[in-house]
Coordinates of C-alpha atoms in Angstrom, one line a residue:
X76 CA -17.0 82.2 8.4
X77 CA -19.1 80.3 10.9
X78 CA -17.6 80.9 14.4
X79 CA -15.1 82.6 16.0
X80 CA -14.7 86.4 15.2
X81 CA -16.0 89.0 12.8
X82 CA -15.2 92.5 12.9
X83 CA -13.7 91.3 16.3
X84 CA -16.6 90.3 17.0
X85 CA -18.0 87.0 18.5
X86 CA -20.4 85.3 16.2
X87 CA -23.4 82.7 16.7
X88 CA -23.9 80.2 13.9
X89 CA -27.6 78.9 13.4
X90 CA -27.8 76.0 11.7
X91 CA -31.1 74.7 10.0
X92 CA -31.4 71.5 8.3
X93 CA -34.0 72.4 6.3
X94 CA -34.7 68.9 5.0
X95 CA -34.8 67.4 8.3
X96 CA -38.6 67.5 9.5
X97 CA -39.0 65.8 13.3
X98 CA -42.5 66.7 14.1
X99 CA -45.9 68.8 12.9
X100 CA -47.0 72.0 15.1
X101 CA -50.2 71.8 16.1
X102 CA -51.9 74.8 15.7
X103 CA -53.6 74.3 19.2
X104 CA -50.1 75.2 20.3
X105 CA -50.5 78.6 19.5
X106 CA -54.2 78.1 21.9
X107 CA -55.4 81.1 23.9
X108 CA -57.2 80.3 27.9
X109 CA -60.5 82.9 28.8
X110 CA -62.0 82.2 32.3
X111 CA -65.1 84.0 34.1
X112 CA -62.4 85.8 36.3
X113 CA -62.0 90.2 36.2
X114 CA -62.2 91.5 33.1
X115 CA -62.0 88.5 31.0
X116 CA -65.1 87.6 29.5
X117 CA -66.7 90.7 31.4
X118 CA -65.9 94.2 29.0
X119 CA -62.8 92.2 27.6
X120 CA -64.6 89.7 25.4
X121 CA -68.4 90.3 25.6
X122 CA -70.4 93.3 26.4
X123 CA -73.7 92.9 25.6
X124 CA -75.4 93.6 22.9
X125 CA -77.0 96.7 23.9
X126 CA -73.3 98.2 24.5
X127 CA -72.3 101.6 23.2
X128 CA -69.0 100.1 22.6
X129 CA -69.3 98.5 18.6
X130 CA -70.1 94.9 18.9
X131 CA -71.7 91.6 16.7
X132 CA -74.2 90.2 19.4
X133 CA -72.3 91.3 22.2
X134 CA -68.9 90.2 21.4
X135 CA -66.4 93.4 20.8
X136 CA -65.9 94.6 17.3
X137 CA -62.3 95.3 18.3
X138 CA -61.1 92.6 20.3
X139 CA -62.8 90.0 17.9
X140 CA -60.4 91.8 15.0
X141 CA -57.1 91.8 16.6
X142 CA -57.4 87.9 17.9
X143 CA -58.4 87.2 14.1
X144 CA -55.8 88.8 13.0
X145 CA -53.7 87.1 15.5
X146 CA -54.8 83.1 14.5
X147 CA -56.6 82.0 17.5
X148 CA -56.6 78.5 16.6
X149 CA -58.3 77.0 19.9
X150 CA -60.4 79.0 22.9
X151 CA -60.8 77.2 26.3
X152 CA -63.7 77.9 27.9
X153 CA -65.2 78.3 31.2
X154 CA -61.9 78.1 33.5
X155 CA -59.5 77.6 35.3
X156 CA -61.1 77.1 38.8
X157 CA -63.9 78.5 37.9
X158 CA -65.1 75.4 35.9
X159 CA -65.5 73.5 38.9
X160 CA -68.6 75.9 40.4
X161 CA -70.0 76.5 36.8
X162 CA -73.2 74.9 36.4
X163 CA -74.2 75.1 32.5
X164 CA -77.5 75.5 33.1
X165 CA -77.9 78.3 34.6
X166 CA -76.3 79.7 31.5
X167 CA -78.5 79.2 29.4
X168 CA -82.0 80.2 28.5
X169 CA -83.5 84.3 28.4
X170 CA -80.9 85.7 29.9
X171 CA -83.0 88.1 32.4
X172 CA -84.0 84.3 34.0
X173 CA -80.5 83.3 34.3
X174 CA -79.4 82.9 38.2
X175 CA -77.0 84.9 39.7
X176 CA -74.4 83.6 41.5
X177 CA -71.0 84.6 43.6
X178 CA -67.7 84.0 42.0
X179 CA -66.2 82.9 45.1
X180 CA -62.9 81.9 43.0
X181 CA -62.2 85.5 41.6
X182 CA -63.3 88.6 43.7
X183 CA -66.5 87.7 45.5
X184 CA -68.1 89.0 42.6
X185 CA -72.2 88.6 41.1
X186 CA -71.7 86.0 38.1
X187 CA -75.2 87.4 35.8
X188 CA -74.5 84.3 33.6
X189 CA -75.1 86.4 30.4
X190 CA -72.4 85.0 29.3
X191 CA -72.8 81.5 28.6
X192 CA -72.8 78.4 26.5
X193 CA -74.8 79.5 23.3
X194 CA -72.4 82.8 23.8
X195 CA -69.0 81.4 23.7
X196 CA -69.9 79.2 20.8
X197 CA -70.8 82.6 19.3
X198 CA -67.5 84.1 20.3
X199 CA -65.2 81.3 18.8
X200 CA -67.9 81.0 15.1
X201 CA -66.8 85.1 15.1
X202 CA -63.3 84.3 15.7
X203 CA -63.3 81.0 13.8
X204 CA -61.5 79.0 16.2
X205 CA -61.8 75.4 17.6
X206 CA -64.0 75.0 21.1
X207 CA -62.2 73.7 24.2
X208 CA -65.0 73.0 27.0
X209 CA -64.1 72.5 30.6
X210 CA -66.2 70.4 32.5
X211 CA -67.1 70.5 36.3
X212 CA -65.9 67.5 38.2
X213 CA -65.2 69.5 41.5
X214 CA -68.8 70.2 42.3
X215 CA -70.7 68.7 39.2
X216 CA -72.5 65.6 38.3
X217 CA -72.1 62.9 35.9
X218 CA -75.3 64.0 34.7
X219 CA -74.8 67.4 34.7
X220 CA -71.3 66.8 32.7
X221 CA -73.4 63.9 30.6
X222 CA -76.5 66.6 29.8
X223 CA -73.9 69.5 28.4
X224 CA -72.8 67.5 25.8
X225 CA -76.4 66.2 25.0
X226 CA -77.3 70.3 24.8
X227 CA -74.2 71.2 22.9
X228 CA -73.6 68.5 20.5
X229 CA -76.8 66.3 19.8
X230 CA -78.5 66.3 16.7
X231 CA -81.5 64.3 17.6
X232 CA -84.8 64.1 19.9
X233 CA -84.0 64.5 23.3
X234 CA -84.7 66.5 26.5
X235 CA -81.5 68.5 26.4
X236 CA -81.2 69.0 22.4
X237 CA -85.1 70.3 22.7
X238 CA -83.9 73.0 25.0
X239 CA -81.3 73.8 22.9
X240 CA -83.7 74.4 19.8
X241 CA -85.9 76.5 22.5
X242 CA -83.0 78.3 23.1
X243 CA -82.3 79.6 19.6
X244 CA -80.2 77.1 18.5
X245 CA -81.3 74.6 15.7
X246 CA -78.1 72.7 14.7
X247 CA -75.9 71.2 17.1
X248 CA -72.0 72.7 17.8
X249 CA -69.3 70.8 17.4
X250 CA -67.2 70.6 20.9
X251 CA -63.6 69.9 19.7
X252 CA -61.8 69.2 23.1
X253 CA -63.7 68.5 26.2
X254 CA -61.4 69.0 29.6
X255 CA -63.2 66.4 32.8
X256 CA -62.7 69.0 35.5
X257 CA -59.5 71.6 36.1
X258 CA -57.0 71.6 38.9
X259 CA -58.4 68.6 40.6
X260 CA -55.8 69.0 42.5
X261 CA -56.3 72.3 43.9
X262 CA -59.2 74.6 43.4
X263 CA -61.3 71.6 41.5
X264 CA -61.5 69.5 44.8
X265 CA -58.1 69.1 46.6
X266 CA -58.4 65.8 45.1
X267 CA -55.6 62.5 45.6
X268 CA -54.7 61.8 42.3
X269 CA -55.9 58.2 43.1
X270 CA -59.3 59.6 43.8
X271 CA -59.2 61.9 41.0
X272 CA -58.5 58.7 38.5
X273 CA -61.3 57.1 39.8
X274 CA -63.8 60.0 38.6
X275 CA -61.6 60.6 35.9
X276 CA -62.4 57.3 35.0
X277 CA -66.7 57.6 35.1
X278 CA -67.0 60.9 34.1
X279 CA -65.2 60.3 30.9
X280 CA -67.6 57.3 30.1
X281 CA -70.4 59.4 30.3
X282 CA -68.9 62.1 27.8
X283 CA -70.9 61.0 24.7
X284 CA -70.1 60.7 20.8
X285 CA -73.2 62.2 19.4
X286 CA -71.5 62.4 15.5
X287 CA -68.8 59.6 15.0
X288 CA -67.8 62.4 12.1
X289 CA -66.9 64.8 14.9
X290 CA -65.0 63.1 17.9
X291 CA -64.7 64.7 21.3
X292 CA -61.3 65.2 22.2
X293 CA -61.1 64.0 26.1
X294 CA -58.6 65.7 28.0
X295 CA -57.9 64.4 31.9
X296 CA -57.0 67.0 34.3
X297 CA -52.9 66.6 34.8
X298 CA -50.1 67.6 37.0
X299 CA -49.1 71.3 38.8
X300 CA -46.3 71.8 37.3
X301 CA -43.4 69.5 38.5
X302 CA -45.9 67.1 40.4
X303 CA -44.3 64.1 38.8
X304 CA -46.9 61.8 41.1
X305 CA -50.1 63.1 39.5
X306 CA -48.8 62.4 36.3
X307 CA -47.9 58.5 36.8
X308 CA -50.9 57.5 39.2
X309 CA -53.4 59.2 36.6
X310 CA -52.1 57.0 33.5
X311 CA -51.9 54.4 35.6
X312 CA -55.2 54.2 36.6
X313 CA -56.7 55.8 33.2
X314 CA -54.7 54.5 30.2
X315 CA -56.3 51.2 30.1
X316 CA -57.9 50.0 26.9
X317 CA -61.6 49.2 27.6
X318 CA -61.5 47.6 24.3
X319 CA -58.8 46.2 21.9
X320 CA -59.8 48.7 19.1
X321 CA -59.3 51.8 21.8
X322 CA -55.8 52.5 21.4
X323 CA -56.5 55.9 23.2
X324 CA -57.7 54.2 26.7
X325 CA -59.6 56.7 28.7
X326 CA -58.4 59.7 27.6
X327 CA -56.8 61.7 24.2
X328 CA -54.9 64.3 26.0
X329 CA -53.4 64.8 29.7
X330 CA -53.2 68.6 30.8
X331 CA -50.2 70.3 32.8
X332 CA -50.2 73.9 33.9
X333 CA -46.8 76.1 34.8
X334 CA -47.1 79.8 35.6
X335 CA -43.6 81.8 35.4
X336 CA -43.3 84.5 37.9
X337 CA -40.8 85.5 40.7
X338 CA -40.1 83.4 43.6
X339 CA -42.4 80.8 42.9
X340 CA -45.3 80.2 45.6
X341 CA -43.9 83.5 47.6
X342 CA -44.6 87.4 46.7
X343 CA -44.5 87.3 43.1
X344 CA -43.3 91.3 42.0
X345 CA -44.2 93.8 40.5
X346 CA -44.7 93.4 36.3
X347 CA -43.6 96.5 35.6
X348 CA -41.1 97.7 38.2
X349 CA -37.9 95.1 38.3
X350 CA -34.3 95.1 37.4
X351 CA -32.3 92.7 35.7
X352 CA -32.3 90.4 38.8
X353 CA -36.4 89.7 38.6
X354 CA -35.8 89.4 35.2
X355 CA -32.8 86.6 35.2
X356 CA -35.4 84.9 37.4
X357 CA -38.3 85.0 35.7
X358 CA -36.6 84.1 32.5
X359 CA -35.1 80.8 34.2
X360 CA -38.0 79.9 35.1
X361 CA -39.8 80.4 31.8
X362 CA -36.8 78.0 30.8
X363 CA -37.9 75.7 33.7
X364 CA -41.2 73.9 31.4
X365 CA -38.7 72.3 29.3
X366 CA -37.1 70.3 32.0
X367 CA -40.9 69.8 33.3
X368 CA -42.4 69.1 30.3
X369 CA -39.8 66.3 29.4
X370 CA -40.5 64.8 32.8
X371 CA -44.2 64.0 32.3
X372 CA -43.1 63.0 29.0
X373 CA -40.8 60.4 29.7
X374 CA -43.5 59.1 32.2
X375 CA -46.3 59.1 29.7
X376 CA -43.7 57.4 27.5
X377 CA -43.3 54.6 30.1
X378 CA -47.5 53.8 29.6
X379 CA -47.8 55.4 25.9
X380 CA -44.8 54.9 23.9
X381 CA -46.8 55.5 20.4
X382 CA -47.4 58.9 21.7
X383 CA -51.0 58.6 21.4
X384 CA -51.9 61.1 24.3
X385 CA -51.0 64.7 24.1
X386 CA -49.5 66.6 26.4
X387 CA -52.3 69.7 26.9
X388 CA -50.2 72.9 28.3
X389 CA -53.5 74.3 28.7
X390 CA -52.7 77.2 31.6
X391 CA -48.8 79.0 31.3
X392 CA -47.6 82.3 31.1
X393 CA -46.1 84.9 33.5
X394 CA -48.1 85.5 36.9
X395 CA -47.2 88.6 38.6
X396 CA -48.7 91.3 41.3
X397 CA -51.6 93.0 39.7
X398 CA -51.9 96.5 39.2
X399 CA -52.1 98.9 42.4
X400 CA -55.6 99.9 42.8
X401 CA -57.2 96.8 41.2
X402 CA -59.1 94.1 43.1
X403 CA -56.7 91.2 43.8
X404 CA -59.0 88.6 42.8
X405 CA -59.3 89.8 38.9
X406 CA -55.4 89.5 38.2
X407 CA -55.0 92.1 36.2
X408 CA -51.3 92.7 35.5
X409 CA -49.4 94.5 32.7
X410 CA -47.0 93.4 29.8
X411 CA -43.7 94.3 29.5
X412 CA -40.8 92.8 27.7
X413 CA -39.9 90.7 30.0
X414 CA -43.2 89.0 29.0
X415 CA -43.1 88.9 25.2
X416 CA -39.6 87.4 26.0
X417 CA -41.3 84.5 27.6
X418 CA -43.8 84.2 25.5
X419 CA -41.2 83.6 23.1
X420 CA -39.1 81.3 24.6
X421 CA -42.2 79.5 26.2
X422 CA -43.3 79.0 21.8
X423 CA -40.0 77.5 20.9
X424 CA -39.9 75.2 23.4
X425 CA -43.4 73.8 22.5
X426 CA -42.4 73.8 19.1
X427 CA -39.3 71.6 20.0
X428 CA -42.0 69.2 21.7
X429 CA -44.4 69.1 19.3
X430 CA -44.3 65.2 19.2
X431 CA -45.8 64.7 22.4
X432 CA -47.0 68.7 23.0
X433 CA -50.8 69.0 21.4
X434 CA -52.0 72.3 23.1
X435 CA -51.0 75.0 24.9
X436 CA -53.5 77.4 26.1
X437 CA -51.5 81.0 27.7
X438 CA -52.9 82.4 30.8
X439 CA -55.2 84.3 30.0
X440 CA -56.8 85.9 26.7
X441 CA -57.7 89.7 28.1
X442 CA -57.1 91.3 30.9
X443 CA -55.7 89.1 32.9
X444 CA -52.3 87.4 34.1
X445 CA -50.2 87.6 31.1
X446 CA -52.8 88.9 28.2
X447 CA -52.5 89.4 24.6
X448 CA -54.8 92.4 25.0
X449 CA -55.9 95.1 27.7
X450 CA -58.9 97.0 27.7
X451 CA -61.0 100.2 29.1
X452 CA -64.0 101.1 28.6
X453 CA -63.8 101.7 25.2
X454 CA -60.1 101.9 24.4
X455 CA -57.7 99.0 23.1
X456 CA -54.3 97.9 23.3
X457 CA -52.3 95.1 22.0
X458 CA -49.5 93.7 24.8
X459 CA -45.9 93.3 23.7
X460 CA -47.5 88.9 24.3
X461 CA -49.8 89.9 21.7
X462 CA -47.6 90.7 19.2
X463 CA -45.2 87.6 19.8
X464 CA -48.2 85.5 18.8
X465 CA -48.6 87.5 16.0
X466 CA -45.0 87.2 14.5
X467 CA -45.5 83.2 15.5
X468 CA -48.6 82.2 13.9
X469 CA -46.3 81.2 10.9
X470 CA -45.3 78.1 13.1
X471 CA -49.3 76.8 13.3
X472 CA -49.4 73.7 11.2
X473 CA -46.3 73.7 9.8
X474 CA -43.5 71.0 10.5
X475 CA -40.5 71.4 12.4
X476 CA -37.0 71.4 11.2
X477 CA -33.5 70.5 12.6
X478 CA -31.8 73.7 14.1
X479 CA -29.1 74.5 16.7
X480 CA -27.2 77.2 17.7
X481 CA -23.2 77.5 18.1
X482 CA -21.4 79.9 20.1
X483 CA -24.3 81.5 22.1
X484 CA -23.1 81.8 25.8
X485 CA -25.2 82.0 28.9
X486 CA -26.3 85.4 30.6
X487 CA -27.4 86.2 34.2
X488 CA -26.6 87.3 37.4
X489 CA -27.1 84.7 39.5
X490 CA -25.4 81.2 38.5
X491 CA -28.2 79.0 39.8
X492 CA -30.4 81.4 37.0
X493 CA -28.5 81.6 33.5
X494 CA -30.1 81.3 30.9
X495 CA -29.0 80.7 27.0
X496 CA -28.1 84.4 25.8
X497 CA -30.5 83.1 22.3
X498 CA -32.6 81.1 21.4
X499 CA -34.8 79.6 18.8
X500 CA -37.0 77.2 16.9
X501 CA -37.4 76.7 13.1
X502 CA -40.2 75.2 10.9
X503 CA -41.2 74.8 7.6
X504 CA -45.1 75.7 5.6
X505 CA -46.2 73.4 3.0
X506 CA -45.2 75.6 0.7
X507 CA -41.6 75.3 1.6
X508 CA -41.5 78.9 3.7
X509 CA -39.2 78.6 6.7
X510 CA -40.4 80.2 9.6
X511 CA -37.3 81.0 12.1
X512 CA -38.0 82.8 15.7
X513 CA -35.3 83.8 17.9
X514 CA -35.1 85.5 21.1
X515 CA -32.4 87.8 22.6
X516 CA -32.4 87.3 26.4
X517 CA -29.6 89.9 27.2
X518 CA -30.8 93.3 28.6
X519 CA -28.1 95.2 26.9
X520 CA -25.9 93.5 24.4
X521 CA -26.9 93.0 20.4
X522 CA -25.6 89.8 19.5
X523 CA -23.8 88.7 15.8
X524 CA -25.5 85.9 14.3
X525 CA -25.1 83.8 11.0
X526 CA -27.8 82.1 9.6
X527 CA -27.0 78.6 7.6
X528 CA -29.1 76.8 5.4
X529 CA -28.0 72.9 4.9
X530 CA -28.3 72.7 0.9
X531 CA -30.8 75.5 -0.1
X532 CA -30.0 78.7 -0.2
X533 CA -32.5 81.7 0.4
X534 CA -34.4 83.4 -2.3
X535 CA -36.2 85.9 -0.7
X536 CA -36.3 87.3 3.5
X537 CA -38.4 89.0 5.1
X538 CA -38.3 89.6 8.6
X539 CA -40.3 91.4 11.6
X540 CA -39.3 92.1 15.5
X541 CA -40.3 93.2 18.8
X542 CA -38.3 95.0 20.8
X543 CA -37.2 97.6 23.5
X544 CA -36.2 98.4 27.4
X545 CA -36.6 95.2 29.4
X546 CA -39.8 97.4 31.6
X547 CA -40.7 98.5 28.1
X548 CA -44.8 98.3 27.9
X549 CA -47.9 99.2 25.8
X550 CA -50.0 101.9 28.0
X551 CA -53.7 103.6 27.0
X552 CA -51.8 106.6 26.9
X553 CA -48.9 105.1 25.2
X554 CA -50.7 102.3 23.1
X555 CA -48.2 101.7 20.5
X556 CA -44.6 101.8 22.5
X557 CA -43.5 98.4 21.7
X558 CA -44.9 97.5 18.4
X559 CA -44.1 95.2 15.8
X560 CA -41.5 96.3 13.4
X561 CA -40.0 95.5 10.0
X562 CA -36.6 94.1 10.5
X563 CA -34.2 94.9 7.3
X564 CA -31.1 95.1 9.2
X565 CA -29.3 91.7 7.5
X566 CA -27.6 90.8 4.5
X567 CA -28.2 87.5 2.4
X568 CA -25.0 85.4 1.8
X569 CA -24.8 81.9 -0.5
X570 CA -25.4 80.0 2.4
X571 CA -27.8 81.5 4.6
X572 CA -27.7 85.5 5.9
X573 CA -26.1 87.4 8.6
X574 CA -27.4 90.0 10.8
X575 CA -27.2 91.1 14.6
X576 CA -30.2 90.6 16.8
X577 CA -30.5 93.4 19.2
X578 CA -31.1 93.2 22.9
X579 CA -34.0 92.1 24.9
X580 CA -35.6 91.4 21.3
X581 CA -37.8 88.7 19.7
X582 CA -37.2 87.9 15.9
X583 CA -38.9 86.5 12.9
X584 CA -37.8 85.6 9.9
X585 CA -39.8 84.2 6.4
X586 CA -37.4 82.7 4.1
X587 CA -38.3 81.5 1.0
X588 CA -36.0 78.7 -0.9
X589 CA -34.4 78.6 -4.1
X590 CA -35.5 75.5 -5.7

């Protein structure tokens, strides 16, 4: 039986054509976004190296662990708005020389600098994850954008790669993506997009190619969410060939950013204490990026029909109110369900875009806006986000597959905020492992569901899920009340297997193939 009723019971077929492939996953999908804002970098990341709490020059023992264990794939680096008043130099050198200055994005706080370029390179050779530098275009030079990537990525004599040997560092890094300015728009300038284009267009000449081994991804700074006229008057102006043999134009990637969060530009709630209305709402608008992100794409399709650019999601996740008692300006919010459910539906969307979606970067690393881990002092946690990424990794570099789902229904309380009552995305490792991940978006109702396979049939599942109260979240005194669990609760059939998904839920399964 495929639809209709079992046990009186409505069921939802998933079908997956396992032998249908329509894209690859980028592992950058799966990216993570730390900014000089709070407790980011600051006791979440680095603490010195003369900390009491266990570190490997500076960078936390723990923290470093759990985001290995997690697959960081990609870490973007210095902001957000913050990029755009970051000067690299004063980052770099002994650090009791290193200026101060005032973070006048996040909290009117003193910025020591201590953490800096030769630090985050440090930070992503612990965690073994590609670099993703953001430039400053807002109130930066050419030359000061030009110099960076002379200190970071020469290998030869010159003024700035000198330093850099001065400075401890022999070899050069390598700088995988390289983002000309952030929020251009907004806190990077309050920028036209015409007059952003223009810069776009001379900053990016002056972003050099050091190693023709080791290109620099260049990634111009996109659209606020559904600002459709950014998007068409940057490629526009910017995806022009400067030579027959540049099929990429000006740029290799064009950044978006979409924050979910209640009543969007208004008083955004609490992230802890809502009902089922907040969460409807946050929920549809989680569901919102795919009609966004299909916008922008059919307009970069009108200039780049090849699908040469990607599409860099490099800011999203849930924004809420942060936590009574902390300073506004560090956004420090907690994790509930409500936001490993976004996370999860946020992941399958990109997955269904992989062809034109490169990167995605969530909002933001540690302890802030919609983390994947929360710290104090010396204590650790691991958000209900974190452990979504965790059941998803599977999805990094493997290639989608065809799936849909029959008989799901919608669920809400308000009709101009349904949203599908489950969803999902399926892909497939080279070695022929399907990786499916499904979310329950109902508060309260478990939901039947029959998996089917197009020809194959499975030969071993195994399966793992998150999963509790809709407020459900992961405290210092209560560190481990939403977890990842095993999930044994389904039975295998000679098509596929059948099990029921419970409420407010997110699923994994690994199925290996017969044959």
């Amino acid at each position: 039986m495929t639809e209709g009723k079992r046990r009186g019971r409505k069921v939802i077929t998933l079908y997956i054509n396992e032998n249908k492939k329509l894209g690859h996953i980028n592992p950058e999908i799966y990216g993570h976004f730390s900014e000089h804002l709070g407790r980011c970098i600051y006791e979440g990341l680095y603490v010195g190296e003369n900390s009491e709490i266990p570190n490997v020059n500076g960078m936390r023992t723990d923290v470093v662990e759990a985001l290995k264990e997690m697959k960081v794939p990609v870490l973007r680096w210095p902001g957000g708005c913050f990029a755009d008043e970051y000067h690299w130099k004063d980052g770099v050198g002994p650090k009791e020389k290193r200026k101060k200055m005032v973070n006048t994005n996040w909290g009117g706080v003193t910025e020591d600098n201590s953490f800096g370029t030769h630090e985050f390179f440090e930070l992503c050779e612990q965690l073994g994850c590609k670099t993703y530098v953001n430039g400053n275009v807002g109130s930066g030079s050419v030359q000061e954008m030009s110099e960076w990537v002379e200190y970071m990525t020469l290998d030869g004599v010159s003024p700035m790669a000198d330093w850099r040997r001065e400075n401890g560092r022999e070899k050069p890094w390598r700088v995988d993506y390289f983002g000309v300015g952030n929020e251009n728009w907004g806190c990077g300038g309050n920028m036209t997009p015409d007059y952003y284009a223009q810069l776009y267009r001379r900053y990016q000449t002056y972003i050099r190619c050091y190693d023709r081994t080791a290109p620099i991804f260049k990634i111009c700074g996109g659209a606020n969410a559904d600002d459709y006229e950014w998007t068409d008057t940057v490629l526009r102006e910017c995806f022009r060939s400067p030579a027959p043999a540049d099929a990429h134009g000006f740029m290799d990637g064009l950044s978006v950013h979409y924050y979910a969060g209640v009543e969007k530009g208004l008083h955004k709630g609490s992230a802890t204490e809502f009902g089922e209305e907040a969460w409807f709402n946050t929920l549809s608008r989680a569901y919102g990026i795919e009609e966004v992100l299909m916008r922008h794409s059919a307009i970069m399709d009108h200039y780049d029909p090849e699908k040469k650019i990607g599409m860099m999601v490099d800011e999203w996740g849930c924004w809420h109110d942060v936590e009574p008692g902390t300073n506004p300006g560090f956004l420090y919010q907690q994790n509930t369900m409500r936001d490993a459910l976004t996370a999860g539906v946020s992941l399958n969307i990109f997955n269904k875009h992989c062809d034109r979606i490169k990167m995605a970067c969530i909002a933001q690393i540690v302890n802030v806006l919609q983390s994947v881990i929360l710290t104090e002092g010396k204590k650790m946690l691991l958000t209900p986000t974190y452990h979504v990424f965790h059941m998803y990794k599977y999805h990094q570099d493997a290639d989608l597959v065809e799936s849909w789902l029959e008989g799901a229904g919608k669920t809400g309380v308000k009709e101009t905020e349904m949203v599908p009552e489950v969803q999902e995305s399926v892909s497939v490792d080279e070695n022929g492992v399907l990786t499916v991940t499904l979310n329950n978006l109902c508060t309260e109702a478990e939901k039947e569901i029959e998996l089917v396979l197009t020809k194959k049939k499975p030969a071993h599942v195994s399966a793992r899920i998150v999963h509790g109260k809709m407020q459900a979240y992961n405290s210092f005194e209560e560190p481990e009340r939403v977890t990842e669990e095993d999930f044994t609760d389904f039975r295998l059939t000679d098509r596929g297997l059948t099990f029921t998904i419970p409420a407010c839920s997110v699923l994994m399964f690994r199925v290996e193939m017969e044959g």
